[in-house]
Amino acid sequence: MENDTGISLRGDEMNEPTVELIGPSWLENRLDKDIRILDAQPNIHDYIQEHVPGAVYFNEGLLRVPYLGRPGAYVDDEVVTRNFERVGITPSTPVAVYTAKGVFSKMGEGLAQTMMAYSLARFGVENVYVLNGGLDRWKEEERELTQVF
């Protein structure tokens, strides 16, 4: 798979998940295609303020039980499956994920998108893409943003 960075993590077997680091142009060229885009910012208000067109809000909090204010153990597989179905994710759905330093949360340096990518792969999503530089880079390059959800 071509991307802006050439960085990817591929499984040893054909059925193992692939995680790739992509650039904004790669994602922008696929906005109208069958790719699910997840905004994984820590605060939903940041998503409401602005996000990549077609993105849905979905963060680690939907996959883990909190412990001392931090993500802890994963919820049951059944709950993960229901949450994935709710936003249109199946194992064969290509999924791009990003985060940003939010206006409301004032935090976000890429860890959230990395953790989400790991979780997606862990639960069997075959093709996971991480937006290099996240929403911050998307905005720096003056790409389209929306408040539509």
Tab-separated table of N, CA and C in Angstrom:
chain	number	residue	atom	x	y	z
A	1	MET	N	0.847	-1.186	0.000
A	1	MET	CA	0.000	0.000	0.000
A	1	MET	C	0.886	1.240	0.000
A	2	GLU	N	0.603	2.174	-0.911
A	2	GLU	CA	1.368	3.418	-0.952
A	2	GLU	C	0.891	4.362	0.133
A	3	ASN	N	1.823	5.079	0.722
A	3	ASN	CA	1.462	6.131	1.666
A	3	ASN	C	2.516	7.218	1.604
A	4	ASP	N	2.315	8.266	2.368
A	4	ASP	CA	3.233	9.406	2.329
A	4	ASP	C	4.524	9.166	3.087
A	5	THR	N	4.612	8.093	3.845
A	5	THR	CA	5.770	7.901	4.711
A	5	THR	C	6.560	6.644	4.401
A	6	GLY	N	5.896	5.651	3.849
A	6	GLY	CA	6.542	4.378	3.609
A	6	GLY	C	6.656	3.517	4.845
A	7	ILE	N	6.062	3.952	5.962
A	7	ILE	CA	6.140	3.201	7.210
A	7	ILE	C	4.904	2.341	7.358
A	8	SER	N	5.100	1.070	7.621
A	8	SER	CA	3.953	0.202	7.873
A	8	SER	C	4.371	-0.942	8.777
A	9	LEU	N	3.390	-1.511	9.409
A	9	LEU	CA	3.584	-2.687	10.241
A	9	LEU	C	2.671	-3.750	9.673
A	10	ARG	N	3.235	-4.808	9.172
A	10	ARG	CA	2.433	-5.853	8.548
A	10	ARG	C	2.594	-7.138	9.339
A	11	GLY	N	1.490	-7.867	9.438
A	11	GLY	CA	1.529	-9.151	10.118
A	11	GLY	C	2.287	-10.178	9.297
A	12	ASP	N	2.717	-11.239	9.966
A	12	ASP	CA	3.444	-12.308	9.286
A	12	ASP	C	2.531	-13.167	8.430
A	13	GLU	N	1.295	-13.258	8.796
A	13	GLU	CA	0.329	-14.080	8.081
A	13	GLU	C	-0.582	-13.176	7.260
A	14	MET	N	-1.187	-13.739	6.225
A	14	MET	CA	-2.091	-12.965	5.382
A	14	MET	C	-3.278	-12.419	6.161
A	15	ASN	N	-3.701	-13.119	7.210
A	15	ASN	CA	-4.892	-12.690	7.937
A	15	ASN	C	-4.573	-11.798	9.137
A	16	GLU	N	-3.336	-11.449	9.344
A	16	GLU	CA	-2.991	-10.564	10.452
A	16	GLU	C	-3.199	-9.114	10.036
A	17	PRO	N	-3.573	-8.265	10.980
A	17	PRO	CA	-3.838	-6.863	10.667
A	17	PRO	C	-2.607	-6.124	10.148
A	18	THR	N	-2.874	-5.085	9.362
A	18	THR	CA	-1.849	-4.184	8.864
A	18	THR	C	-2.108	-2.805	9.454
A	19	VAL	N	-1.075	-2.179	9.994
A	19	VAL	CA	-1.185	-0.808	10.490
A	19	VAL	C	-0.204	0.035	9.686
A	20	GLU	N	-0.709	1.113	9.065
A	20	GLU	CA	0.143	1.976	8.252
A	20	GLU	C	0.028	3.420	8.694
A	21	LEU	N	1.149	4.116	8.649
A	21	LEU	CA	1.189	5.548	8.906
A	21	LEU	C	0.954	6.245	7.572
A	22	ILE	N	-0.065	7.106	7.512
A	22	ILE	CA	-0.432	7.776	6.263
A	22	ILE	C	-0.335	9.288	6.425
A	23	GLY	N	-0.252	9.977	5.312
A	23	GLY	CA	-0.248	11.433	5.318
A	23	GLY	C	-1.618	11.987	4.969
A	24	PRO	N	-1.820	13.278	5.172
A	24	PRO	CA	-3.107	13.896	4.872
A	24	PRO	C	-3.561	13.732	3.422
A	25	SER	N	-2.656	13.816	2.464
A	25	SER	CA	-3.073	13.682	1.060
A	25	SER	C	-3.623	12.286	0.781
A	26	TRP	N	-3.022	11.256	1.395
A	26	TRP	CA	-3.514	9.886	1.222
A	26	TRP	C	-4.959	9.796	1.692
A	27	LEU	N	-5.232	10.339	2.879
A	27	LEU	CA	-6.585	10.270	3.429
A	27	LEU	C	-7.549	11.134	2.625
A	28	GLU	N	-7.138	12.329	2.270
A	28	GLU	CA	-8.019	13.226	1.517
A	28	GLU	C	-8.461	12.592	0.198
A	29	ASN	N	-7.574	11.850	-0.442
A	29	ASN	CA	-7.905	11.187	-1.706
A	29	ASN	C	-8.880	10.030	-1.539
A	30	ARG	N	-9.179	9.653	-0.310
A	30	ARG	CA	-10.068	8.517	-0.052
A	30	ARG	C	-11.312	8.903	0.756
A	31	LEU	N	-11.578	10.188	0.897
A	31	LEU	CA	-12.701	10.627	1.723
A	31	LEU	C	-14.040	10.073	1.248
A	32	ASP	N	-14.234	9.916	-0.030
A	32	ASP	CA	-15.511	9.430	-0.550
A	32	ASP	C	-15.507	7.929	-0.814
A	33	LYS	N	-14.495	7.259	-0.364
A	33	LYS	CA	-14.389	5.812	-0.586
A	33	LYS	C	-14.910	5.056	0.639
A	34	ASP	N	-14.796	3.746	0.604
A	34	ASP	CA	-15.299	2.902	1.697
A	34	ASP	C	-14.294	2.791	2.839
A	35	ILE	N	-13.886	3.912	3.376
A	35	ILE	CA	-12.973	3.917	4.513
A	35	ILE	C	-13.696	4.588	5.679
A	36	ARG	N	-13.561	4.029	6.857
A	36	ARG	CA	-14.182	4.603	8.053
A	36	ARG	C	-13.115	5.431	8.742
A	37	ILE	N	-13.432	6.680	9.075
A	37	ILE	CA	-12.481	7.587	9.711
A	37	ILE	C	-12.923	7.809	11.151
A	38	LEU	N	-12.006	7.556	12.083
A	38	LEU	CA	-12.303	7.728	13.500
A	38	LEU	C	-11.548	8.916	14.068
A	39	ASP	N	-12.276	9.818	14.685
A	39	ASP	CA	-11.697	10.920	15.437
A	39	ASP	C	-11.562	10.418	16.868
A	40	ALA	N	-10.341	10.239	17.337
A	40	ALA	CA	-10.090	9.639	18.655
A	40	ALA	C	-9.640	10.672	19.683
A	41	GLN	N	-10.019	11.928	19.499
A	41	GLN	CA	-9.633	12.965	20.456
A	41	GLN	C	-10.209	12.651	21.832
A	42	PRO	N	-9.519	13.077	22.887
A	42	PRO	CA	-9.979	12.765	24.237
A	42	PRO	C	-11.327	13.380	24.603
A	43	ASN	N	-11.700	14.496	23.977
A	43	ASN	CA	-12.917	15.208	24.355
A	43	ASN	C	-13.849	15.324	23.156
A	44	ILE	N	-15.080	14.848	23.288
A	44	ILE	CA	-16.033	14.893	22.176
A	44	ILE	C	-16.313	16.318	21.710
A	45	HIS	N	-16.164	17.288	22.592
A	45	HIS	CA	-16.399	18.674	22.199
A	45	HIS	C	-15.395	19.143	21.148
A	46	ASP	N	-14.189	18.588	21.164
A	46	ASP	CA	-13.211	18.906	20.123
A	46	ASP	C	-13.679	18.367	18.775
A	47	TYR	N	-14.262	17.173	18.772
A	47	TYR	CA	-14.827	16.601	17.547
A	47	TYR	C	-15.966	17.479	17.037
A	48	ILE	N	-16.852	17.894	17.936
A	48	ILE	CA	-17.992	18.728	17.542
A	48	ILE	C	-17.511	20.049	16.947
A	49	GLN	N	-16.452	20.621	17.498
A	49	GLN	CA	-15.897	21.891	17.019
A	49	GLN	C	-15.405	21.774	15.578
A	50	GLU	N	-14.670	20.695	15.252
A	50	GLU	CA	-14.148	20.495	13.898
A	50	GLU	C	-13.563	19.101	13.772
A	51	HIS	N	-13.741	18.527	12.579
A	51	HIS	CA	-13.184	17.205	12.308
A	51	HIS	C	-13.068	16.989	10.800
A	52	VAL	N	-12.363	15.942	10.426
A	52	VAL	CA	-12.213	15.563	9.025
A	52	VAL	C	-13.589	15.154	8.493
A	53	PRO	N	-13.949	15.577	7.281
A	53	PRO	CA	-15.243	15.169	6.727
A	53	PRO	C	-15.404	13.647	6.729
A	54	GLY	N	-16.557	13.198	7.178
A	54	GLY	CA	-16.852	11.768	7.221
A	54	GLY	C	-16.399	11.066	8.487
A	55	ALA	N	-15.665	11.763	9.345
A	55	ALA	CA	-15.173	11.136	10.579
A	55	ALA	C	-16.299	10.972	11.591
A	56	VAL	N	-16.199	9.909	12.376
A	56	VAL	CA	-17.103	9.696	13.503
A	56	VAL	C	-16.264	9.726	14.773
A	57	TYR	N	-16.890	10.136	15.870
A	57	TYR	CA	-16.164	10.196	17.133
A	57	TYR	C	-16.144	8.817	17.777
A	58	PHE	N	-14.944	8.339	18.080
A	58	PHE	CA	-14.781	7.010	18.675
A	58	PHE	C	-13.414	6.979	19.338
A	59	ASN	N	-13.389	6.924	20.667
A	59	ASN	CA	-12.083	6.900	21.324
A	59	ASN	C	-11.933	5.670	22.220
A	60	GLU	N	-10.770	5.552	22.823
A	60	GLU	CA	-10.436	4.383	23.652
A	60	GLU	C	-11.414	4.160	24.797
A	61	GLY	N	-12.067	5.212	25.241
A	61	GLY	CA	-13.026	5.083	26.329
A	61	GLY	C	-14.174	4.144	26.010
A	62	LEU	N	-14.418	3.892	24.727
A	62	LEU	CA	-15.471	2.965	24.312
A	62	LEU	C	-14.997	1.517	24.299
A	63	LEU	N	-13.705	1.320	24.511
A	63	LEU	CA	-13.134	-0.025	24.442
A	63	LEU	C	-12.536	-0.502	25.757
A	64	ARG	N	-12.375	0.397	26.705
A	64	ARG	CA	-11.701	0.039	27.956
A	64	ARG	C	-12.490	0.499	29.171
A	65	VAL	N	-12.284	-0.225	30.251
A	65	VAL	CA	-12.847	0.150	31.542
A	65	VAL	C	-11.812	1.037	32.223
A	66	PRO	N	-12.194	2.252	32.652
A	66	PRO	CA	-11.200	3.130	33.272
A	66	PRO	C	-10.734	2.627	34.634
A	67	TYR	N	-9.482	2.901	34.921
A	67	TYR	CA	-8.891	2.587	36.217
A	67	TYR	C	-8.065	3.791	36.635
A	68	LEU	N	-8.441	4.426	37.741
A	68	LEU	CA	-7.763	5.623	38.243
A	68	LEU	C	-7.677	6.712	37.170
A	69	GLY	N	-8.747	6.850	36.387
A	69	GLY	CA	-8.806	7.893	35.377
A	69	GLY	C	-8.053	7.606	34.096
A	70	ARG	N	-7.530	6.410	33.967
A	70	ARG	CA	-6.779	6.034	32.762
A	70	ARG	C	-7.388	4.779	32.164
A	71	PRO	N	-7.169	4.558	30.854
A	71	PRO	CA	-7.701	3.329	30.256
A	71	PRO	C	-7.128	2.104	30.951
A	72	GLY	N	-7.991	1.198	31.315
A	72	GLY	CA	-7.567	-0.028	31.984
A	72	GLY	C	-7.813	-1.222	31.090
A	73	ALA	N	-8.435	-2.241	31.650
A	73	ALA	CA	-8.699	-3.479	30.916
A	73	ALA	C	-9.719	-3.238	29.804
A	74	TYR	N	-9.597	-4.030	28.760
A	74	TYR	CA	-10.576	-3.965	27.676
A	74	TYR	C	-11.927	-4.472	28.158
A	75	VAL	N	-12.990	-3.906	27.596
A	75	VAL	CA	-14.332	-4.400	27.877
A	75	VAL	C	-14.492	-5.750	27.178
A	76	ASP	N	-15.583	-6.460	27.464
A	76	ASP	CA	-15.833	-7.763	26.846
A	76	ASP	C	-15.873	-7.641	25.321
A	77	ASP	N	-15.462	-8.715	24.647
A	77	ASP	CA	-15.469	-8.734	23.184
A	77	ASP	C	-16.840	-8.389	22.613
A	78	GLU	N	-17.886	-8.836	23.274
A	78	GLU	CA	-19.251	-8.563	22.813
A	78	GLU	C	-19.525	-7.055	22.787
A	79	VAL	N	-19.055	-6.341	23.786
A	79	VAL	CA	-19.238	-4.887	23.849
A	79	VAL	C	-18.424	-4.213	22.747
A	80	VAL	N	-17.202	-4.672	22.530
A	80	VAL	CA	-16.361	-4.120	21.467
A	80	VAL	C	-17.050	-4.306	20.122
A	81	THR	N	-17.552	-5.508	19.872
A	81	THR	CA	-18.238	-5.794	18.610
A	81	THR	C	-19.428	-4.864	18.413
A	82	ARG	N	-20.236	-4.681	19.449
A	82	ARG	CA	-21.398	-3.777	19.352
A	82	ARG	C	-20.957	-2.342	19.072
A	83	ASN	N	-19.907	-1.900	19.748
A	83	ASN	CA	-19.415	-0.539	19.517
A	83	ASN	C	-18.878	-0.369	18.099
A	84	PHE	N	-18.160	-1.360	17.593
A	84	PHE	CA	-17.676	-1.316	16.212
A	84	PHE	C	-18.851	-1.281	15.236
A	85	GLU	N	-19.837	-2.138	15.449
A	85	GLU	CA	-21.000	-2.178	14.562
A	85	GLU	C	-21.722	-0.835	14.548
A	86	ARG	N	-21.797	-0.188	15.687
A	86	ARG	CA	-22.490	1.093	15.809
A	86	ARG	C	-21.903	2.154	14.880
A	87	VAL	N	-20.606	2.087	14.623
A	87	VAL	CA	-19.964	3.068	13.739
A	87	VAL	C	-19.572	2.471	12.385
A	88	GLY	N	-20.083	1.285	12.088
A	88	GLY	CA	-19.869	0.701	10.765
A	88	GLY	C	-18.530	0.035	10.544
A	89	ILE	N	-17.949	-0.529	11.589
A	89	ILE	CA	-16.654	-1.206	11.455
A	89	ILE	C	-16.838	-2.714	11.519
A	90	THR	N	-16.291	-3.396	10.518
A	90	THR	CA	-16.187	-4.855	10.507
A	90	THR	C	-14.702	-5.177	10.352
A	91	PRO	N	-14.313	-6.438	10.486
A	91	PRO	CA	-12.895	-6.756	10.300
A	91	PRO	C	-12.338	-6.319	8.943
A	92	SER	N	-13.160	-6.317	7.901
A	92	SER	CA	-12.662	-5.963	6.568
A	92	SER	C	-12.801	-4.477	6.234
A	93	THR	N	-13.373	-3.687	7.136
A	93	THR	CA	-13.508	-2.244	6.900
A	93	THR	C	-12.159	-1.561	7.089
A	94	PRO	N	-11.651	-0.856	6.059
A	94	PRO	CA	-10.437	-0.077	6.279
A	94	PRO	C	-10.762	1.092	7.213
A	95	VAL	N	-9.914	1.315	8.213
A	95	VAL	CA	-10.180	2.350	9.216
A	95	VAL	C	-8.968	3.268	9.347
A	96	ALA	N	-9.219	4.577	9.214
A	96	ALA	CA	-8.189	5.586	9.472
A	96	ALA	C	-8.513	6.249	10.799
A	97	VAL	N	-7.499	6.525	11.581
A	97	VAL	CA	-7.699	7.114	12.904
A	97	VAL	C	-6.764	8.306	13.091
A	98	TYR	N	-7.282	9.318	13.788
A	98	TYR	CA	-6.455	10.485	14.096
A	98	TYR	C	-6.884	11.078	15.429
A	99	THR	N	-6.041	11.955	15.942
A	99	THR	CA	-6.358	12.755	17.120
A	99	THR	C	-5.760	14.141	16.905
A	100	ALA	N	-5.825	14.980	17.911
A	100	ALA	CA	-5.287	16.340	17.804
A	100	ALA	C	-5.119	16.928	19.189
A	101	LYS	N	-4.433	18.033	19.244
A	101	LYS	CA	-4.395	18.806	20.489
A	101	LYS	C	-5.659	19.649	20.479
A	102	GLY	N	-6.639	19.212	21.227
A	102	GLY	CA	-7.962	19.798	21.153
A	102	GLY	C	-8.097	21.176	21.764
A	103	VAL	N	-9.032	21.926	21.225
A	103	VAL	CA	-9.362	23.254	21.727
A	103	VAL	C	-9.903	23.155	23.150
A	104	PHE	N	-10.723	22.140	23.396
A	104	PHE	CA	-11.342	21.983	24.704
A	104	PHE	C	-10.478	21.168	25.658
A	105	SER	N	-9.896	20.079	25.162
A	105	SER	CA	-9.120	19.208	26.045
A	105	SER	C	-7.719	19.742	26.307
A	106	LYS	N	-7.184	20.537	25.369
A	106	LYS	CA	-5.823	21.093	25.478
A	106	LYS	C	-4.761	20.001	25.596
A	107	MET	N	-5.106	18.800	25.159
A	107	MET	CA	-4.147	17.701	25.217
A	107	MET	C	-4.264	16.877	23.950
A	108	GLY	N	-3.268	16.069	23.687
A	108	GLY	CA	-3.279	15.199	22.525
A	108	GLY	C	-2.001	15.342	21.733
A	109	GLU	N	-1.161	14.326	21.799
A	109	GLU	CA	0.118	14.373	21.104
A	109	GLU	C	0.306	13.166	20.205
A	110	GLY	N	-0.743	12.419	19.966
A	110	GLY	CA	-0.655	11.268	19.085
A	110	GLY	C	-0.832	9.943	19.777
A	111	LEU	N	-0.717	9.928	21.093
A	111	LEU	CA	-0.859	8.662	21.810
A	111	LEU	C	-2.250	8.062	21.616
A	112	ALA	N	-3.274	8.900	21.626
A	112	ALA	CA	-4.642	8.390	21.493
A	112	ALA	C	-4.846	7.671	20.169
A	113	GLN	N	-4.307	8.213	19.074
A	113	GLN	CA	-4.484	7.545	17.788
A	113	GLN	C	-3.655	6.266	17.710
A	114	THR	N	-2.514	6.258	18.345
A	114	THR	CA	-1.691	5.049	18.363
A	114	THR	C	-2.360	3.943	19.166
A	115	MET	N	-2.907	4.298	20.321
A	115	MET	CA	-3.615	3.308	21.140
A	115	MET	C	-4.856	2.788	20.422
A	116	MET	N	-5.574	3.680	19.743
A	116	MET	CA	-6.753	3.248	19.002
A	116	MET	C	-6.354	2.310	17.868
A	117	ALA	N	-5.278	2.625	17.158
A	117	ALA	CA	-4.807	1.754	16.079
A	117	ALA	C	-4.456	0.371	16.623
A	118	TYR	N	-3.763	0.337	17.758
A	118	TYR	CA	-3.435	-0.945	18.385
A	118	TYR	C	-4.710	-1.714	18.724
A	119	SER	N	-5.670	-1.033	19.322
A	119	SER	CA	-6.910	-1.700	19.726
A	119	SER	C	-7.677	-2.225	18.519
A	120	LEU	N	-7.739	-1.438	17.452
A	120	LEU	CA	-8.423	-1.895	16.240
A	120	LEU	C	-7.773	-3.170	15.712
A	121	ALA	N	-6.445	-3.170	15.632
A	121	ALA	CA	-5.726	-4.358	15.158
A	121	ALA	C	-5.916	-5.528	16.114
A	122	ARG	N	-5.872	-5.262	17.396
A	122	ARG	CA	-6.042	-6.313	18.408
A	122	ARG	C	-7.382	-7.015	18.266
A	123	PHE	N	-8.416	-6.235	17.911
A	123	PHE	CA	-9.750	-6.807	17.769
A	123	PHE	C	-10.066	-7.222	16.338
A	124	GLY	N	-9.036	-7.353	15.497
A	124	GLY	CA	-9.201	-7.997	14.203
A	124	GLY	C	-9.488	-7.128	13.004
A	125	VAL	N	-9.417	-5.802	13.135
A	125	VAL	CA	-9.597	-4.952	11.961
A	125	VAL	C	-8.360	-5.129	11.085
A	126	GLU	N	-8.576	-5.527	9.842
A	126	GLU	CA	-7.479	-5.963	8.977
A	126	GLU	C	-6.581	-4.840	8.466
A	127	ASN	N	-7.147	-3.669	8.187
A	127	ASN	CA	-6.373	-2.561	7.624
A	127	ASN	C	-6.634	-1.292	8.416
A	128	VAL	N	-5.619	-0.880	9.173
A	128	VAL	CA	-5.717	0.286	10.045
A	128	VAL	C	-4.693	1.318	9.572
A	129	TYR	N	-5.130	2.567	9.487
A	129	TYR	CA	-4.278	3.655	9.023
A	129	TYR	C	-4.235	4.748	10.082
A	130	VAL	N	-3.037	5.217	10.409
A	130	VAL	CA	-2.846	6.270	11.406
A	130	VAL	C	-2.412	7.535	10.675
A	131	LEU	N	-3.161	8.624	10.870
A	131	LEU	CA	-2.847	9.882	10.202
A	131	LEU	C	-1.627	10.530	10.850
A	132	ASN	N	-0.526	10.553	10.124
A	132	ASN	CA	0.727	11.132	10.602
A	132	ASN	C	0.531	12.628	10.864
A	133	GLY	N	0.732	13.048	12.104
A	133	GLY	CA	0.531	14.443	12.473
A	133	GLY	C	-0.891	14.758	12.892
A	134	GLY	N	-1.775	13.788	12.735
A	134	GLY	CA	-3.151	13.931	13.181
A	134	GLY	C	-3.882	15.116	12.572
A	135	LEU	N	-4.922	15.534	13.269
A	135	LEU	CA	-5.743	16.651	12.806
A	135	LEU	C	-4.944	17.951	12.783
A	136	ASP	N	-3.955	18.072	13.652
A	136	ASP	CA	-3.131	19.283	13.665
A	136	ASP	C	-2.433	19.473	12.320
A	137	ARG	N	-1.858	18.417	11.771
A	137	ARG	CA	-1.200	18.512	10.462
A	137	ARG	C	-2.235	18.748	9.368
A	138	TRP	N	-3.382	18.077	9.473
A	138	TRP	CA	-4.472	18.255	8.507
A	138	TRP	C	-4.821	19.752	8.411
A	139	LYS	N	-4.934	20.393	9.569
A	139	LYS	CA	-5.281	21.817	9.608
A	139	LYS	C	-4.132	22.690	9.107
A	140	GLU	N	-2.903	22.350	9.455
A	140	GLU	CA	-1.741	23.110	8.982
A	140	GLU	C	-1.694	23.143	7.462
A	141	GLU	N	-2.121	22.046	6.842
A	141	GLU	CA	-2.123	21.957	5.382
A	141	GLU	C	-3.410	22.524	4.781
A	142	GLU	N	-4.228	23.156	5.623
A	142	GLU	CA	-5.454	23.841	5.209
A	142	GLU	C	-6.408	22.937	4.438
A	143	ARG	N	-6.569	21.732	4.946
A	143	ARG	CA	-7.513	20.794	4.333
A	143	ARG	C	-8.893	21.008	4.941
A	144	GLU	N	-9.889	20.517	4.238
A	144	GLU	CA	-11.285	20.738	4.627
A	144	GLU	C	-11.604	20.180	6.011
A	145	LEU	N	-12.361	20.962	6.769
A	145	LEU	CA	-12.881	20.554	8.074
A	145	LEU	C	-14.395	20.721	8.052
A	146	THR	N	-15.062	20.041	8.954
A	146	THR	CA	-16.514	20.139	9.021
A	146	THR	C	-16.977	20.048	10.465
A	147	GLN	N	-18.237	20.414	10.675
A	147	GLN	CA	-18.907	20.198	11.952
A	147	GLN	C	-20.081	19.245	11.762
A	148	VAL	N	-20.227	18.713	10.562
A	148	VAL	CA	-21.317	17.794	10.244
A	148	VAL	C	-21.028	16.431	10.847
A	149	PHE	N	-22.039	15.876	11.526
A	149	PHE	CA	-21.906	14.519	12.059
A	149	PHE	C	-23.233	13.827	12.036
